[in-house]
Tab-separated table of C-alpha atoms in Angstrom:
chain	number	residue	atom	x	y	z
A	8	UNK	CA	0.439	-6.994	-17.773
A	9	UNK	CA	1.371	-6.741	-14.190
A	10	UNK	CA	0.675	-3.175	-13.465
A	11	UNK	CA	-1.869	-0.949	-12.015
A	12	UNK	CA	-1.713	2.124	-13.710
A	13	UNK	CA	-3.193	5.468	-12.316
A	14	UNK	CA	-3.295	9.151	-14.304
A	15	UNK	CA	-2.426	11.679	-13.756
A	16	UNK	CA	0.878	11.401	-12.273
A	17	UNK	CA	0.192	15.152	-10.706
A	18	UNK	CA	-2.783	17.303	-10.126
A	19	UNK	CA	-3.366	20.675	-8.672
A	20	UNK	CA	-7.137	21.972	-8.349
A	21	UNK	CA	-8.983	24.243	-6.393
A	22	UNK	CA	-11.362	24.413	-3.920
A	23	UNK	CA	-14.528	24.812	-5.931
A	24	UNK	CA	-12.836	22.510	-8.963
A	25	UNK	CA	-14.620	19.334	-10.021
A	26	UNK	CA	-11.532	16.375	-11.292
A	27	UNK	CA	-11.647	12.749	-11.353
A	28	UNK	CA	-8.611	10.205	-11.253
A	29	UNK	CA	-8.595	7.157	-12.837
A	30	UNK	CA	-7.215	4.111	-12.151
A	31	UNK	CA	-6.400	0.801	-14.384
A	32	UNK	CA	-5.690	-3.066	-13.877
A	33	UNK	CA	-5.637	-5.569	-16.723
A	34	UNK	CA	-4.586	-8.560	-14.298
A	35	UNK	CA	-7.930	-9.861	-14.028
A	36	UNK	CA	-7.851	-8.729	-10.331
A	37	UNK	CA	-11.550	-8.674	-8.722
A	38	UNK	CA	-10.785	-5.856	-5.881
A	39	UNK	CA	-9.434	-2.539	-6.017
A	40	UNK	CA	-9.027	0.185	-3.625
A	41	UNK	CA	-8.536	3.653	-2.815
A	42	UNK	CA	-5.706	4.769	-0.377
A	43	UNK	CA	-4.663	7.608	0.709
A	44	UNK	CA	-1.111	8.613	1.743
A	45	UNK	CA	0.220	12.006	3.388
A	46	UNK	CA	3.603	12.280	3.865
A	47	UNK	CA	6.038	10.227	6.183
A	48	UNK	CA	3.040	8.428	6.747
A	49	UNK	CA	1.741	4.431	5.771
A	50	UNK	CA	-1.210	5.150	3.108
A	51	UNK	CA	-4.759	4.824	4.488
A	52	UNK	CA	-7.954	2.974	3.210
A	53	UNK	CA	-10.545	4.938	1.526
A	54	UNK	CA	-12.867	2.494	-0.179
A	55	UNK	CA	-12.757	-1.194	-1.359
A	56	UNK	CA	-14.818	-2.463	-4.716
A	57	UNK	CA	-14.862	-6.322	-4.837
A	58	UNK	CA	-16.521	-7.869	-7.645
A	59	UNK	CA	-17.715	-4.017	-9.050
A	60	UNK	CA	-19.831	-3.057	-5.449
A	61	UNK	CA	-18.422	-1.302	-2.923
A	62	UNK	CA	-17.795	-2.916	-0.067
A	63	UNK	CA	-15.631	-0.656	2.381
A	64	UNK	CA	-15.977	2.710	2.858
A	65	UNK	CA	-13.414	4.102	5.542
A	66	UNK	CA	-15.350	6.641	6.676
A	67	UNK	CA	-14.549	9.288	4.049
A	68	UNK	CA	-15.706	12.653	3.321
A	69	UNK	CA	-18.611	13.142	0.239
A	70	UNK	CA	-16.197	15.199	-1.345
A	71	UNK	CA	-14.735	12.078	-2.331
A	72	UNK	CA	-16.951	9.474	-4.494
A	73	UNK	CA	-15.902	6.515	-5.857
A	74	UNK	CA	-16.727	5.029	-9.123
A	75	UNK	CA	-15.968	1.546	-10.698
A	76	UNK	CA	-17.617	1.579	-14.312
A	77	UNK	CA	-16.001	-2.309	-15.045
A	78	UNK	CA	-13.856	-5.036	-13.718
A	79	UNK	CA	-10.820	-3.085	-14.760
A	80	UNK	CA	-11.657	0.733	-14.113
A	81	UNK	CA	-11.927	2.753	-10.993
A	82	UNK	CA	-12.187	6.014	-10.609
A	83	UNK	CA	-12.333	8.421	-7.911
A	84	UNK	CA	-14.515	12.079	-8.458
A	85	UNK	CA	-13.679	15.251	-5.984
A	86	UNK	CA	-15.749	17.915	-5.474
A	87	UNK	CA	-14.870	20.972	-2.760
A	88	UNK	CA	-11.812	19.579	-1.617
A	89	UNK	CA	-9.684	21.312	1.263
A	90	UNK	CA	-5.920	22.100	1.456
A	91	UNK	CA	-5.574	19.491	3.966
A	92	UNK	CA	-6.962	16.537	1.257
A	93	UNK	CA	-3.697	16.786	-0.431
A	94	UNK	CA	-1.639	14.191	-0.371
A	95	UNK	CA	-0.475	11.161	-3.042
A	96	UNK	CA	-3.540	8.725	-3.895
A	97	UNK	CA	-3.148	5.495	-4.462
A	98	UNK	CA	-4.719	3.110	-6.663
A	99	UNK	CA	-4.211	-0.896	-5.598
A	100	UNK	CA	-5.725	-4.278	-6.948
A	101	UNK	CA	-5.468	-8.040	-6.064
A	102	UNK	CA	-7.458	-11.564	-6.912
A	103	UNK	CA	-10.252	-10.926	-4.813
A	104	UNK	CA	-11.018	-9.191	-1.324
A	105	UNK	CA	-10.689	-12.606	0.497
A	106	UNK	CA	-7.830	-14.233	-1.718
A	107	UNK	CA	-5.164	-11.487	-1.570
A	108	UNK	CA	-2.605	-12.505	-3.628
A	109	UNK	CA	-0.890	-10.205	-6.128
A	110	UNK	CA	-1.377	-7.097	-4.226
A	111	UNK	CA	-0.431	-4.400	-6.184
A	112	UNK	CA	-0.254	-0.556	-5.801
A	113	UNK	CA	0.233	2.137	-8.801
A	114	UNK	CA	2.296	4.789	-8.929
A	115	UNK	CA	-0.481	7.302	-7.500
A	116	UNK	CA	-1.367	10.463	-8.097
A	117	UNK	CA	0.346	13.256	-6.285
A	118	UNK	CA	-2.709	15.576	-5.799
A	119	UNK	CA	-2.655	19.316	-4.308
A	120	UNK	CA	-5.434	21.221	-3.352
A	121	UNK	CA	-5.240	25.121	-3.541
B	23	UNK	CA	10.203	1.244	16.535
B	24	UNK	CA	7.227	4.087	15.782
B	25	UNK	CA	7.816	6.980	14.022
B	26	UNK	CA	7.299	10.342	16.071
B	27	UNK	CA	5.768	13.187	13.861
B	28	UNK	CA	7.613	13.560	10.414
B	29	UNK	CA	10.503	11.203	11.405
B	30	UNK	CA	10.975	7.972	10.359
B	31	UNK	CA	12.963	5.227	11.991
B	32	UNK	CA	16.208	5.065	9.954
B	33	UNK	CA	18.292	2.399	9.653
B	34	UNK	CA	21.658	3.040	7.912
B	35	UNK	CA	23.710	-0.033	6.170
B	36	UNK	CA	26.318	-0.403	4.466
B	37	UNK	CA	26.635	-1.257	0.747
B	38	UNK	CA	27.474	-4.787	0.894
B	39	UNK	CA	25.969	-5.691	3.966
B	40	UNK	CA	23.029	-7.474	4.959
B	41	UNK	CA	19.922	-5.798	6.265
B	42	UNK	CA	17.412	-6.668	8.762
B	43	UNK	CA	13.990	-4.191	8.755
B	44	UNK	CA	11.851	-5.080	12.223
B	45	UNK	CA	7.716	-4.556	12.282
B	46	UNK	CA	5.679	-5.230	15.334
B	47	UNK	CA	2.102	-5.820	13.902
B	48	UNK	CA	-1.411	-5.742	16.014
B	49	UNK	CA	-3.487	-7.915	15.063
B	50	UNK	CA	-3.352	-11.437	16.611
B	51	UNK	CA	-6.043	-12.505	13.411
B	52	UNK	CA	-3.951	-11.134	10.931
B	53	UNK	CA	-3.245	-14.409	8.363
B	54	UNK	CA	-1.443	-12.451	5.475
B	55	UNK	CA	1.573	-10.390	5.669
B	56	UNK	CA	3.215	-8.426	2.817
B	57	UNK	CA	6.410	-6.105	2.704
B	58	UNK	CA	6.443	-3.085	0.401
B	59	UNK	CA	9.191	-1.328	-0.981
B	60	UNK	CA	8.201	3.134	-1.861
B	61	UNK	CA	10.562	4.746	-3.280
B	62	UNK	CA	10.315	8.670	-2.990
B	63	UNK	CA	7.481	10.016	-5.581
B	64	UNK	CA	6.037	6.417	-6.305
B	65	UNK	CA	3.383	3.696	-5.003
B	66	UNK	CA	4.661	1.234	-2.428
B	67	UNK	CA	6.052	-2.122	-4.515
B	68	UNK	CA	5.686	-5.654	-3.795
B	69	UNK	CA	8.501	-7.257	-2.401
B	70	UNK	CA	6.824	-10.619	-0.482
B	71	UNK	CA	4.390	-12.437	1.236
B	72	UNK	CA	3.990	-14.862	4.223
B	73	UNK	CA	0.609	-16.579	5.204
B	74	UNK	CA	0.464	-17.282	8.818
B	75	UNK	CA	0.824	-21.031	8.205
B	76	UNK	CA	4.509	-20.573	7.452
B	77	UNK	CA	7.379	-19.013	9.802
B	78	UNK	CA	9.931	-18.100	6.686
B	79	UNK	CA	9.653	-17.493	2.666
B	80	UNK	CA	12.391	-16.730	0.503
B	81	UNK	CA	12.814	-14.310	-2.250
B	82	UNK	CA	15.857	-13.567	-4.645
B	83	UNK	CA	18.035	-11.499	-1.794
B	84	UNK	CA	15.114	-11.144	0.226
B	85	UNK	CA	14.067	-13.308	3.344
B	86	UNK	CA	10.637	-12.476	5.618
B	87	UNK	CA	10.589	-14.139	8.904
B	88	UNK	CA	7.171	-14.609	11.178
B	89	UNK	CA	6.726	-14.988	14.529
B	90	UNK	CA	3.491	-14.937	15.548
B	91	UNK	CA	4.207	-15.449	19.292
B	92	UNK	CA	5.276	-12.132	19.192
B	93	UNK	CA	3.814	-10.728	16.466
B	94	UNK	CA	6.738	-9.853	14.523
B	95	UNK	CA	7.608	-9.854	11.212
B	96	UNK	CA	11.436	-8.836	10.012
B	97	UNK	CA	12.843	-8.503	6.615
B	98	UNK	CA	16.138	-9.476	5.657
B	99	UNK	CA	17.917	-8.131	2.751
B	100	UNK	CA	21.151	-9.755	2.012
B	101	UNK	CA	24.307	-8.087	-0.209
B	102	UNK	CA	22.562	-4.364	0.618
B	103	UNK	CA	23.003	-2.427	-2.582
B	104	UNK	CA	21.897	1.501	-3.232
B	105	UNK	CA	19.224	0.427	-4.780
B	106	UNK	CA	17.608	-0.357	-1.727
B	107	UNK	CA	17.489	2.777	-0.432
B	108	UNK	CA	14.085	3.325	0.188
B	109	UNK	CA	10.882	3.569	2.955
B	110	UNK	CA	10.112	-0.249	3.898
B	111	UNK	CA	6.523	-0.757	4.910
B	112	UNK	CA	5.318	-4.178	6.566
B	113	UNK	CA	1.189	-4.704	5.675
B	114	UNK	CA	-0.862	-6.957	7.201
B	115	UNK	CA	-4.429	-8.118	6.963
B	116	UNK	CA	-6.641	-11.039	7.209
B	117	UNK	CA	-9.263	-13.209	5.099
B	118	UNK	CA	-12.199	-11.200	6.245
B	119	UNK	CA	-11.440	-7.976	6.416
B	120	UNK	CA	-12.466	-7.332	2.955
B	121	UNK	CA	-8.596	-7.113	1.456
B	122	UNK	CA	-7.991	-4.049	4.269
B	123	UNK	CA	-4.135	-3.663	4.649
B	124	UNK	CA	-2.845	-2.153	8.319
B	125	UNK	CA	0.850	-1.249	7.385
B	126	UNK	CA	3.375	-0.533	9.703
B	127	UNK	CA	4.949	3.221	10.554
B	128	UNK	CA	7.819	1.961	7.894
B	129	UNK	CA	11.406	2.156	8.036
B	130	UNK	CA	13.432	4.721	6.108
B	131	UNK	CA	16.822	2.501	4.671
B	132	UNK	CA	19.571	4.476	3.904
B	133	UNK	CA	22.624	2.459	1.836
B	134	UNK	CA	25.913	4.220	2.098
B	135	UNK	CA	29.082	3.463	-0.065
């Protein structure tokens, strides 16, 4: 299994909604991240986990929480988003935070906030 | 070049032809370079890597070039297809940073027949 896989594909929520997205890798990768991509734009770090613990966080609002229950999982919890957090959020993975080999990206989720 | 607003640089080829994609990176420290194919409504893909101990790697119709004197990185795509059509994003990072990638503004490839 090469893949990182993220649901869902699509998600619209309001302002006062609580949602998570999850994210998957079965490639025995150590780090994963959060990015965050608007559009016509490069994406943008959120967070990094490496070895479960967070290790970067860009920075980002408390509306946004990270989560990684195991080596394979991470999720990402909002709460009180604005209009201007939508975007397409994307899940990545690779060996280890110093060793980046195999960096891969998932599909993302395409999230709008109303 | 760097994109202005909404616009991305463009660069239009010709089915057949080969392609060469351009990225200026920043960061003299940087040890790891990647280029990433995103396709509209999907995550950036792999394409390939260079460490900064090597000047070229090759790929199946793919070729990444390094200068670090300049700080350039180009892409070549040879035999362009449709296929290709995409946003091209250059990433680069280094051992330390804690697996940060800095991409590039990208490059918006447009393959016509």
């Amino acid at each position: 299994d090469t893949e990182v896989t993220q649901t869902p594909k699509h998600l619209v929520m309001g302002m006062t909604n609580k949602k998570s997205l999850k994210c998957e890798q079965h490639m025995g990768h150590r780090a994963m991240y959060w990015y965050k991509q608007k559009a016509k734009k490069p994406p943008e770090l959120m967070f990094v986990y490496s070895y479960e613990k967070l290790s970067i966080n860009e920075s980002v609002p408390s509306r946004f929480s990270p989560e990684c229950p195991n080596s394979s999982l991470l999720n990402l919890h909002l709460h009180a988003l604005q209009p201007e957090d939508s975007a397409l959020y994307l899940c990545a993975s690779s060996q280890d935070s110093q060793r980046h080999y195999g960096y891969t990206f998932g599909s993302g989720t395409r999230l709008t906030v109303v | 070049g760097e994109s202005v607003g909404l616009h991305l640089p463009t660069l239009s080829v010709q089915e057949g032809d080969n392609s060469i994609i351009n990225c200026a990176y920043s960061n003299s420290a940087s040890d790891y370079f990647i280029w990433y194919k995103q396709e509209s409504g999907k995550g950036p893909q792999f394409i390939i890597d260079i460490r900064s101990n090597m000047d070229k790697r090759q790929g199946q119709r793919v070729t990444v070039l390094l200068n670090k004197t300049v700080k350039h990185l180009s892409l070549q795509i040879a035999a362009t297809q449709p296929g290709d059509s995409a946003v091209y994003f250059c990433a680069e990072t280094q051992t330390d940073s804690w697996g940060k990638l800095q991409f590039g503004a990208g490059t918006q490839v447009v393959v016509t027949p």
